[in-house]
Coordinates of C-alpha atoms and ligand atoms in Angstrom, one line a residue:
Chain A
M949 CA 22.0 -18.9 -34.4
I950 CA 23.2 -20.8 -31.4
R951 CA 27.0 -21.1 -30.8
L952 CA 28.9 -22.5 -27.9
Q953 CA 32.7 -22.0 -27.7
N954 CA 34.7 -24.3 -25.3
V955 CA 31.9 -24.1 -22.8
S956 CA 32.4 -25.8 -19.4
K957 CA 30.1 -25.7 -16.4
N958 CA 30.9 -26.9 -13.0
Y959 CA 28.6 -27.3 -10.0
G960 CA 30.7 -26.9 -6.9
G961 CA 33.8 -28.3 -8.6
R962 CA 31.9 -31.2 -10.2
P963 CA 31.8 -30.8 -14.0
A964 CA 28.3 -31.0 -15.6
L965 CA 29.6 -29.9 -19.0
T966 CA 33.1 -30.1 -20.3
N967 CA 34.6 -28.1 -23.2
I968 CA 31.5 -28.1 -25.4
S969 CA 31.7 -26.4 -28.8
L970 CA 28.7 -26.4 -31.0
H971 CA 26.9 -24.5 -33.7
I972 CA 23.3 -24.6 -34.7
A973 CA 22.3 -22.6 -37.8
L974 CA 19.3 -20.4 -38.3
G975 CA 16.2 -22.5 -39.0
E976 CA 17.9 -25.8 -38.1
F977 CA 16.1 -28.5 -36.2
A978 CA 18.3 -30.5 -33.8
F979 CA 18.0 -33.0 -31.0
L980 CA 20.2 -33.0 -27.9
V981 CA 20.2 -36.5 -26.6
G982 CA 21.8 -38.4 -23.8
P983 CA 20.9 -40.3 -20.6
S984 CA 19.7 -38.6 -17.5
G985 CA 22.5 -36.6 -15.9
A986 CA 24.4 -36.1 -19.2
G987 CA 24.1 -32.4 -18.9
K988 CA 21.2 -31.6 -21.3
S989 CA 19.2 -29.4 -19.0
T990 CA 22.4 -27.6 -17.9
L991 CA 23.2 -26.8 -21.5
M992 CA 19.6 -25.5 -22.0
R993 CA 19.9 -23.3 -18.9
L994 CA 23.0 -21.8 -20.3
L995 CA 21.1 -20.9 -23.5
Y996 CA 18.4 -19.0 -21.7
R997 CA 20.8 -17.5 -19.3
E998 CA 19.4 -19.2 -16.2
E999 CA 23.1 -20.2 -15.6
M1000 CA 26.4 -18.8 -16.6
P1001 CA 29.2 -21.0 -17.9
T1002 CA 32.2 -21.6 -15.7
S1003 CA 34.4 -21.0 -18.8
G1004 CA 33.8 -20.5 -22.5
N1005 CA 31.3 -18.4 -24.4
V1006 CA 27.6 -18.8 -25.3
F1007 CA 26.2 -16.9 -28.3
I1008 CA 22.6 -16.5 -29.3
G1009 CA 22.1 -14.6 -32.6
G1010 CA 25.6 -13.3 -32.2
V1011 CA 25.1 -11.9 -28.7
N1012 CA 27.6 -13.2 -26.1
L1013 CA 25.5 -14.1 -23.1
N1014 CA 28.5 -13.6 -20.8
R1015 CA 28.4 -9.9 -21.7
L1016 CA 24.7 -9.6 -21.2
H1017 CA 23.7 -7.2 -18.5
K1018 CA 21.2 -8.4 -15.9
K1019 CA 18.6 -6.0 -17.2
Q1020 CA 18.9 -7.5 -20.7
I1021 CA 18.1 -11.0 -19.6
P1022 CA 14.3 -10.5 -19.9
L1023 CA 14.9 -9.1 -23.4
L1024 CA 16.9 -12.2 -24.4
R1025 CA 14.2 -14.5 -23.0
R1026 CA 11.5 -12.7 -25.0
R1027 CA 13.4 -13.6 -28.1
L1028 CA 13.5 -17.3 -27.1
G1029 CA 10.6 -19.6 -26.9
I1030 CA 11.1 -22.0 -24.0
V1031 CA 9.2 -25.3 -23.6
F1032 CA 9.5 -27.3 -20.4
Q1033 CA 9.0 -30.9 -19.4
D1034 CA 6.5 -29.9 -16.7
Y1035 CA 4.8 -27.4 -19.0
K1036 CA 5.0 -24.6 -16.4
L1037 CA 1.5 -23.3 -17.0
L1038 CA -0.2 -20.9 -14.6
P1039 CA -2.9 -23.0 -13.0
R1040 CA -5.2 -20.1 -12.1
Q1041 CA -5.3 -18.7 -15.6
T1042 CA -7.1 -20.0 -18.7
V1043 CA -5.3 -21.4 -21.7
F1044 CA -5.8 -18.1 -23.4
A1045 CA -4.5 -16.0 -20.5
N1046 CA -1.5 -18.3 -20.1
V1047 CA -0.5 -17.7 -23.7
A1048 CA -1.4 -14.0 -23.5
Y1049 CA 0.4 -13.3 -20.2
V1050 CA 3.7 -12.0 -21.5
L1051 CA 2.1 -10.0 -24.3
R1052 CA -0.1 -8.3 -21.8
A1053 CA 2.7 -7.7 -19.4
L1054 CA 4.5 -6.0 -22.3
G1055 CA 1.6 -3.7 -22.8
V1056 CA 0.5 -5.1 -26.2
N1057 CA -3.0 -3.8 -26.9
E1058 CA -5.8 -6.3 -26.4
K1059 CA -6.8 -6.5 -30.0
D1060 CA -3.2 -7.6 -31.0
V1061 CA -3.1 -9.9 -28.0
D1062 CA -6.3 -11.5 -29.3
K1063 CA -4.9 -11.9 -32.8
R1064 CA -1.6 -13.3 -31.8
V1065 CA -2.8 -15.7 -29.1
N1066 CA -5.5 -17.1 -31.4
S1067 CA -3.0 -17.6 -34.2
A1068 CA -0.6 -19.4 -31.8
L1069 CA -3.4 -21.6 -30.5
C1070 CA -4.3 -22.4 -34.1
V1071 CA -0.8 -23.5 -34.8
V1072 CA -1.0 -26.0 -31.9
N1073 CA -4.5 -27.0 -32.8
L1074 CA -6.1 -25.7 -29.6
D1075 CA -8.1 -22.8 -30.9
D1076 CA -11.3 -24.2 -29.3
K1077 CA -9.7 -24.6 -25.8
G1078 CA -8.9 -21.0 -25.0
E1079 CA -11.3 -20.7 -22.1
A1080 CA -10.3 -24.0 -20.5
Y1081 CA -8.0 -24.2 -17.5
P1082 CA -4.8 -26.2 -17.6
D1083 CA -6.0 -28.9 -15.3
E1084 CA -8.9 -29.6 -17.6
L1085 CA -6.5 -30.6 -20.4
S1086 CA -4.6 -33.8 -21.1
G1087 CA -0.8 -33.8 -20.8
G1088 CA -0.4 -33.5 -24.6
E1089 CA -2.8 -30.6 -24.7
Q1090 CA -1.0 -28.8 -21.8
Q1091 CA 2.3 -29.2 -23.6
R1092 CA 0.7 -27.7 -26.7
V1093 CA -0.4 -24.7 -24.6
G1094 CA 3.2 -24.5 -23.5
I1095 CA 4.4 -24.5 -27.1
A1096 CA 1.7 -21.9 -28.1
R1097 CA 3.0 -19.7 -25.3
A1098 CA 6.6 -20.2 -26.5
I1099 CA 5.9 -19.1 -30.1
V1100 CA 3.3 -16.4 -29.5
N1101 CA 6.0 -13.7 -29.5
G1102 CA 7.4 -15.1 -32.8
P1103 CA 10.9 -16.0 -31.4
P1104 CA 13.7 -16.9 -33.8
V1105 CA 14.8 -19.7 -31.4
L1106 CA 12.8 -22.3 -29.7
L1107 CA 14.3 -24.4 -26.8
A1108 CA 12.5 -27.5 -25.5
D1109 CA 13.9 -29.4 -22.6
E1110 CA 12.5 -32.9 -22.5
P1111 CA 9.1 -31.7 -23.9
T1112 CA 7.9 -35.3 -24.2
G1113 CA 9.2 -36.5 -20.9
N1114 CA 5.8 -36.8 -19.3
L1115 CA 3.9 -38.0 -22.4
D1116 CA 3.0 -41.3 -23.9
P1117 CA 4.8 -42.3 -27.2
A1118 CA 2.0 -41.4 -29.6
T1119 CA 1.5 -38.0 -28.0
S1120 CA 5.2 -37.5 -27.9
L1121 CA 5.5 -38.0 -31.6
E1122 CA 2.7 -35.5 -32.2
I1123 CA 4.5 -32.9 -30.1
V1124 CA 7.8 -33.4 -31.9
Q1125 CA 6.1 -33.2 -35.3
L1126 CA 4.4 -30.0 -34.1
L1127 CA 7.9 -28.6 -33.2
E1128 CA 9.2 -29.7 -36.6
R1129 CA 6.3 -27.8 -38.3
I1130 CA 7.3 -24.7 -36.3
S1131 CA 10.9 -25.1 -37.4
E1132 CA 9.8 -25.2 -41.0
R1133 CA 8.5 -21.7 -40.6
G1134 CA 12.1 -20.6 -40.0
T1135 CA 12.5 -21.0 -36.3
T1136 CA 15.7 -22.6 -35.0
V1137 CA 14.6 -25.5 -32.8
L1138 CA 16.6 -27.4 -30.2
I1139 CA 15.0 -30.3 -28.4
S1140 CA 16.6 -32.2 -25.5
T1141 CA 15.3 -35.8 -25.0
H1142 CA 16.3 -39.3 -24.1
D1143 CA 13.4 -40.7 -26.0
Q1144 CA 15.1 -43.0 -28.5
P1145 CA 12.1 -43.9 -30.8
I1146 CA 11.1 -40.3 -31.4
V1147 CA 14.6 -39.3 -32.3
N1148 CA 15.0 -42.2 -34.7
A1149 CA 11.7 -41.5 -36.3
M1150 CA 12.6 -38.0 -37.2
R1151 CA 16.0 -38.5 -38.9
K1152 CA 17.3 -35.0 -37.9
R1153 CA 20.5 -33.7 -36.6
V1154 CA 21.4 -35.5 -33.3
I1155 CA 23.9 -34.1 -30.8
S1156 CA 24.8 -36.8 -28.2
L1157 CA 25.9 -35.8 -24.8
R1158 CA 27.4 -38.1 -22.2
N1159 CA 28.9 -37.2 -18.9
G1160 CA 29.0 -33.6 -20.0
E1161 CA 30.8 -34.2 -23.2
I1162 CA 29.7 -34.3 -26.9
I1163 CA 30.4 -37.8 -28.1
A1164 CA 28.6 -37.6 -31.4
D1165 CA 27.1 -35.0 -33.7
V1166 CA 25.5 -36.3 -36.9
D1167 CA 23.0 -35.0 -39.4
S1168 CA 20.0 -37.2 -40.2
G1169 CA 21.1 -39.3 -37.3
V1170 CA 19.7 -41.8 -34.9
Y1171 CA 20.1 -42.1 -31.2
E1172 CA 22.1 -45.2 -30.6
V1173 CA 21.7 -46.7 -27.2
G1174 CA 25.1 -48.4 -27.6
S1175 CA 26.9 -45.1 -27.8
T1176 CA 25.1 -43.3 -25.0
G1177 CA 24.7 -46.0 -22.5
Chain B
M1133 CA -2.9 2.0 -18.6
R1134 CA -3.6 -1.7 -19.3
I1135 CA -0.4 -2.6 -17.5
L1136 CA -1.5 -0.5 -14.5
L1137 CA -4.8 -2.4 -14.3
R1138 CA -3.0 -5.8 -14.4
V1139 CA -0.6 -4.6 -11.6
L1140 CA -3.7 -3.5 -9.6
V1141 CA -5.3 -6.9 -10.0
E1142 CA -2.1 -8.6 -8.9
T1143 CA -1.9 -6.3 -5.9
L1144 CA -5.4 -7.3 -4.8
I1145 CA -4.5 -11.0 -5.2
G1146 CA -1.4 -10.3 -3.1
L1147 CA -3.5 -8.6 -0.4
K1148 CA -5.8 -11.6 -0.4
Q1149 CA -2.8 -13.9 0.0
G1150 CA -1.5 -11.8 2.8
G1151 CA -4.4 -12.9 5.0
W1152 CA -4.1 -12.1 8.7
S1153 CA -0.6 -10.7 8.3
N1154 CA -2.2 -7.8 6.5
W1155 CA -3.8 -6.8 9.8
L1156 CA -0.6 -7.3 11.7
V1157 CA 1.3 -5.0 9.3
V1158 CA -1.3 -2.4 9.2
S1159 CA -1.8 -2.3 13.0
I1160 CA 1.9 -2.1 13.8
L1161 CA 2.5 0.5 11.2
A1162 CA -0.5 2.5 12.3
I1163 CA 0.7 2.4 15.9
A1164 CA 4.1 3.6 14.8
L1165 CA 2.7 6.4 12.7
T1166 CA 0.2 7.4 15.4
I1167 CA 3.1 7.7 18.0
F1168 CA 5.2 9.6 15.4
G1169 CA 2.4 11.9 14.5
G1170 CA 1.4 12.4 18.2
V1171 CA 4.9 13.3 19.2
L1172 CA 5.3 15.5 16.2
Q1173 CA 2.1 17.4 16.9
L1174 CA 2.9 17.6 20.6
T1175 CA 6.4 19.0 20.0
I1176 CA 5.0 21.5 17.4
T1177 CA 2.4 22.6 20.0
L1178 CA 5.0 22.9 22.7
K1179 CA 7.3 24.8 20.4
S1180 CA 4.6 27.3 19.6
V1181 CA 3.6 27.6 23.2
V1182 CA 7.2 28.3 24.1
A1183 CA 7.6 30.7 21.3
A1184 CA 4.4 32.6 22.1
W1185 CA 5.0 32.5 25.8
G1186 CA 8.7 32.8 26.2
S1187 CA 8.7 36.0 24.2
Q1188 CA 6.5 37.7 26.7
L1189 CA 8.6 40.2 28.6
E1190 CA 6.8 40.0 31.9
I1191 CA 7.8 38.9 35.3
S1192 CA 5.4 38.2 38.2
A1193 CA 6.7 38.9 41.6
Y1194 CA 4.8 37.7 44.6
L1195 CA 5.3 39.9 47.6
K1196 CA 5.4 39.1 51.3
D1197 CA 2.3 40.4 53.1
S1198 CA 4.3 42.6 55.5
Y1199 CA 5.5 44.9 52.7
D1200 CA 3.7 47.7 51.0
P1201 CA 3.3 46.9 47.4
K1202 CA 3.5 50.5 46.3
V1203 CA 6.9 51.0 47.9
V1204 CA 8.2 47.8 46.4
A1205 CA 6.9 48.7 43.0
H1206 CA 8.7 52.0 43.2
D1207 CA 12.0 50.3 44.1
V1208 CA 11.6 47.8 41.3
S1209 CA 10.8 50.5 38.7
L1210 CA 14.2 52.0 39.4
L1211 CA 16.0 48.8 38.3
P1212 CA 17.7 49.1 34.9
E1213 CA 15.8 47.5 32.0
V1214 CA 12.5 47.7 33.8
Q1215 CA 9.9 49.6 31.8
F1216 CA 6.8 49.4 33.7
V1217 CA 5.4 48.0 36.9
E1218 CA 1.8 47.2 37.6
I1219 CA 0.4 46.4 41.0
V1220 CA -2.2 43.7 41.3
P1221 CA -3.4 43.9 44.9
K1222 CA -4.3 40.6 46.5
E1223 CA -8.0 41.6 46.8
T1224 CA -8.3 42.2 43.0
A1225 CA -6.7 38.9 42.2
W1226 CA -8.9 37.0 44.6
K1227 CA -12.1 38.6 43.2
E1228 CA -11.0 37.6 39.7
L1229 CA -10.3 34.1 40.8
Q1230 CA -13.6 33.9 42.6
S1231 CA -15.6 35.1 39.6
A1232 CA -13.7 32.7 37.3
F1233 CA -14.2 29.6 39.5
K1234 CA -16.8 29.0 42.2
V1235 CA -14.3 29.0 45.1
A1236 CA -15.6 28.7 48.6
S1237 CA -15.3 31.9 50.6
L1238 CA -12.2 31.5 52.7
A1239 CA -9.6 33.9 53.8
N1240 CA -7.7 35.3 50.8
P1241 CA -4.7 33.1 50.3
L1242 CA -3.2 35.1 47.5
P1243 CA -0.2 37.4 47.8
N1244 CA 0.1 41.0 46.4
T1245 CA 1.6 40.7 43.0
L1246 CA 3.7 43.0 40.8
H1247 CA 3.6 42.6 37.0
I1248 CA 7.0 43.9 35.8
K1249 CA 7.5 44.7 32.1
V1250 CA 11.1 44.4 31.0
S1251 CA 12.6 45.9 27.9
S1252 CA 14.2 42.8 26.3
T1253 CA 14.2 39.0 26.5
E1254 CA 17.8 39.0 27.5
A1255 CA 17.0 41.1 30.5
V1256 CA 14.2 39.0 31.8
Q1257 CA 16.3 36.5 33.7
Q1258 CA 18.6 39.1 35.1
V1259 CA 15.8 41.3 36.4
A1260 CA 14.0 38.3 37.7
M1261 CA 17.0 37.4 39.8
Q1262 CA 17.4 40.9 41.1
V1263 CA 13.8 41.1 42.1
K1264 CA 13.8 37.7 43.7
N1265 CA 16.7 38.8 45.9
L1266 CA 14.7 41.7 47.3
P1267 CA 13.7 41.0 50.9
S1268 CA 10.1 42.0 50.2
V1269 CA 9.7 39.4 47.4
E1270 CA 8.6 35.9 48.3
N1271 CA 9.0 34.4 44.8
V1272 CA 9.1 35.3 41.1
R1273 CA 7.7 33.6 38.1
Y1274 CA 8.4 34.4 34.5
P1275 CA 7.4 32.7 31.3
L1276 CA 11.0 32.3 30.1
K1277 CA 11.7 30.0 33.0
V1278 CA 8.6 27.9 32.3
A1279 CA 9.5 28.0 28.7
Q1280 CA 12.9 26.5 29.4
R1281 CA 11.3 23.7 31.4
I1282 CA 8.9 23.0 28.6
N1283 CA 11.8 23.0 26.2
E1284 CA 13.7 20.5 28.2
F1285 CA 10.6 18.3 28.4
R1286 CA 10.1 18.8 24.6
H1287 CA 13.6 17.6 23.8
F1288 CA 13.1 14.5 26.0
L1289 CA 9.8 13.9 24.3
E1290 CA 11.3 14.2 20.8
L1291 CA 14.1 11.8 21.7
A1292 CA 11.9 9.2 23.3
G1293 CA 9.1 9.6 20.7
F1294 CA 11.4 9.2 17.7
A1295 CA 13.3 6.3 19.3
V1296 CA 10.0 4.5 19.8
T1297 CA 8.9 5.4 16.2
A1298 CA 12.2 4.2 14.9
A1299 CA 11.9 0.9 16.8
L1300 CA 8.4 0.4 15.6
T1301 CA 9.3 1.3 12.0
A1302 CA 12.0 -1.4 12.1
A1303 CA 9.5 -3.9 13.5
T1304 CA 7.1 -2.8 10.7
L1305 CA 9.8 -3.3 8.0
T1306 CA 10.4 -6.8 9.4
V1307 CA 6.7 -7.7 9.4
I1308 CA 6.2 -6.3 5.9
G1309 CA 9.2 -8.2 4.8
N1310 CA 7.7 -11.4 6.1
T1311 CA 4.4 -10.8 4.6
I1312 CA 5.8 -10.0 1.1
H1313 CA 8.1 -13.0 1.4
L1314 CA 5.0 -15.1 2.2
V1315 CA 3.3 -13.8 -1.0
I1316 CA 6.4 -14.4 -3.0
Q1317 CA 6.6 -18.0 -1.7
S1318 CA 3.0 -18.7 -2.5
R1319 CA 3.6 -17.3 -6.0
H1320 CA 7.0 -18.9 -6.3
R1321 CA 6.0 -21.0 -9.3
E1322 CA 4.3 -18.2 -11.1
I1323 CA 7.2 -15.8 -10.6
E1324 CA 9.6 -18.4 -11.9
I1325 CA 7.5 -18.9 -15.0
L1326 CA 7.1 -15.2 -15.6
S1327 CA 10.8 -14.7 -15.2
L1328 CA 11.6 -17.5 -17.7
M1329 CA 9.1 -16.0 -20.2
G1330 CA 11.1 -12.7 -20.1
V1331 CA 8.7 -10.7 -18.0
S1332 CA 11.0 -8.0 -16.4
P1333 CA 11.6 -8.3 -12.6
S1334 CA 10.4 -4.8 -12.1
Y1335 CA 7.0 -5.7 -13.6
I1336 CA 6.9 -8.8 -11.4
R1337 CA 7.8 -6.8 -8.3
S1338 CA 5.5 -3.8 -8.9
P1339 CA 2.3 -5.4 -7.4
L1340 CA 4.3 -6.3 -4.3
I1341 CA 5.6 -2.8 -3.9
L1342 CA 2.2 -1.4 -4.5
Q1343 CA 1.0 -3.8 -1.8
G1344 CA 3.5 -2.4 0.7
A1345 CA 2.5 1.1 -0.3
T1346 CA -1.2 0.2 0.3
Y1347 CA -0.3 -1.0 3.8
G1348 CA 1.4 2.4 4.3
A1349 CA -1.6 4.4 3.1
I1350 CA -4.1 2.5 5.1
S1351 CA -1.9 2.8 8.2
G1352 CA -1.5 6.5 7.6
L1353 CA -5.3 7.0 7.3
L1354 CA -5.8 5.0 10.5
S1355 CA -3.3 7.0 12.4
M1356 CA -4.8 10.2 11.1
A1357 CA -8.2 9.1 12.3
V1358 CA -6.8 8.4 15.8
L1359 CA -5.0 11.7 16.0
W1360 CA -8.0 13.6 14.6
G1361 CA -10.1 12.0 17.3
L1362 CA -7.6 13.0 20.0
H1363 CA -7.4 16.5 18.6
A1364 CA -11.2 16.9 18.5
Y1365 CA -11.4 15.6 22.0
L1366 CA -8.6 17.8 23.5
D1367 CA -9.1 20.9 21.4
P1368 CA -11.9 22.7 23.2
Y1369 CA -10.0 22.3 26.5
L1370 CA -6.6 23.3 24.9
S1371 CA -7.9 26.3 23.0
E1372 CA -9.5 27.7 26.2
Q1373 CA -6.2 27.4 28.0
L1374 CA -4.1 28.8 25.2
I1375 CA -6.3 31.5 23.8
G1376 CA -5.7 33.8 26.8
F1377 CA -2.1 34.5 26.0
A1378 CA -1.7 33.4 22.4
P1379 CA -4.8 33.9 20.3
M1380 CA -3.0 33.0 17.1
L1381 CA -1.8 29.7 18.4
T1382 CA -4.9 27.5 17.9
H1383 CA -5.1 28.6 14.3
S1384 CA -1.4 27.7 13.6
L1385 CA -2.0 24.3 15.3
E1386 CA -4.8 23.4 12.9
H1387 CA -2.4 24.3 10.2
S1388 CA 0.4 22.1 11.6
L1389 CA -2.1 19.2 12.1
A1390 CA -2.8 19.2 8.3
Q1391 CA 1.0 19.2 7.7
T1392 CA 1.4 16.3 10.2
F1393 CA -1.3 14.3 8.3
V1394 CA 0.5 14.8 5.0
A1395 CA 3.8 13.8 6.7
L1396 CA 2.1 10.6 8.1
L1397 CA 0.7 9.6 4.8
I1398 CA 4.0 10.1 3.0
L1399 CA 6.0 8.4 5.7
G1400 CA 3.5 5.4 5.8
V1401 CA 3.6 4.9 2.1
A1402 CA 7.4 5.3 2.0
V1403 CA 7.9 2.8 4.8
G1404 CA 5.5 0.3 3.3
A1405 CA 6.8 0.6 -0.3
S1406 CA 10.5 0.5 0.7
G1407 CA 9.9 -2.6 2.9
A1408 CA 8.3 -4.3 0.0
F1409 CA 10.8 -3.0 -2.4
W1410 CA 13.7 -4.4 -0.4
T1411 CA 12.2 -7.8 0.3
S1412 CA 11.0 -8.3 -3.3
G1413 CA 14.5 -7.3 -4.6
R1414 CA 16.0 -9.8 -2.2
Y1415 CA 13.8 -12.8 -3.2
I1416 CA 13.0 -12.1 -6.8
K1417 CA 16.1 -12.6 -8.9
I1418 CA 16.4 -13.5 -12.5
Ligands
LIG593 N1 21.7 -26.9 -9.9 C1 22.6 -27.9 -9.8 N2 23.5 -28.0 -8.8 C2 24.4 -29.1 -8.7 N3 24.5 -30.0 -9.6 C3 23.7 -30.0 -10.7 C4 22.7 -28.9 -10.8 N4 22.0 -29.1 -12.0 C5 22.6 -30.2 -12.5 N5 23.5 -30.7 -11.8 C6 24.3 -31.9 -12.1 O1 24.9 -31.7 -13.3 C7 24.8 -33.0 -14.1 C8 24.0 -32.8 -15.3 O2 22.6 -32.6 -15.0 P1 21.5 -32.2 -16.0 O3 22.0 -31.1 -16.9 O4 20.2 -32.0 -15.3 O5 21.4 -33.5 -16.9 P2 20.2 -34.0 -17.8 O6 19.3 -32.9 -18.0 O7 20.9 -34.5 -19.0 O8 19.5 -35.1 -17.1 C9 24.2 -34.0 -13.1 O9 25.3 -34.7 -12.6 C10 23.5 -33.2 -12.1 O10 23.6 -33.8 -10.9
LIG594 MG1 17.2 -32.7 -17.7

């Protein structure tokens, strides 16, 4: 589902990612771990085509993102669910409107919007908070709104860049377990994090980045502080 | 339909965020459009005046008092291309003038006048020169000459008017650009989110472009109101002056006013929308 071939990314000559090759299969659940500055966000941005690699190829569902025309970028992003560390919710809109926004912008009729938004809010256990505004919610709840928004379009791939970065350990675990439940429904999930206990609790595939290089990639792995600094 | 409604709501929010710069945009654009429309209307008027007037094949010759108008008229009628000569004795002219305006009774200052009808427009100038060179003739006046003057003035007016319009339009584009940029900045976060969610840039930009078009429409309407006011104020006076020699003219001017209004609205909307289109394209990238 996600494939990187010899991908490097430089910022003004300084390498952020060096020669990354990677494959994540359909329905897989994987962690991308590494200390701050390792290149996790850069890799994520390549996947949703916020950035282009300096060299190498990035494929999502067999589509080479280098060959993607500018006009097709929105189409790619509608097939990805993206979750952010800072939630990126629209503060002037209710929870329901936040989740509904893209559907409405695509001209989906209000009846279907209703159905799909309510079902997404159910998945994240916020079906009673539709009329609330983001600033009335806790951090964990806001992130669950972010996740509901990411899955409302039924994307085959869900990318989450440090989704628990602003949350306490208990809430973080809830969020990651929620993402695991979503992956069990067939969605490919990639989560970047430097949250060691969470990764170790899940026993999933762990891809370790350090200074822009993959230093380990193990199934049912743990995030070893020794190997990532 | 639903999308249209959302775009409209976003446009209203944008207008709210525009704040005082809305008025700046609208007033500058309205001034530009008013000047443009005014110049357009004036040149159209002058053009029709010239057309109606310049095609008249008549020369007025003012005679020196010491010559007998009948003799001069006869001499003139012998010139080639002259079809017809009418004598207007100074007494007749003076009486007409006195009945038209309440002039104090003084000694008649008017000369005897000949109205010379010529066979073609090309001949007007030539005959006029010949008549003017007669010793009995003090001066000649013919519409073509006045028409040429008016034409020169019209060309100047067109040039100056459109230069001013162009300058003001450029200023308007800058101000619209700044206003739209302001709205984009205040919605920076929202736009980033929408773009990451896969909302197409054209959807994100459309309320902004509509906002620019709204400025254009409002400015167009304002400039129409101003021009309509001017027209209503000047019209009675103008028609009275014009109707004497070109009865069809006032009617055709009403017609051209309507056309000018349509042009103003289209131009206003085009300037507003394209300013917003350009700025939003520049600042909203995926
Ligand atoms: N937009 C950018 N411009 C320049 N350098 C950047 C940019 N984004 C990231 N970097 C650099 O790339 C490296 C990797 O950053 P990042 O991908 O954000 O790491 P992580 O998300 O793992 O903390 C860092 O050295 C960072 O300074
Ligand atoms: Mg990061």
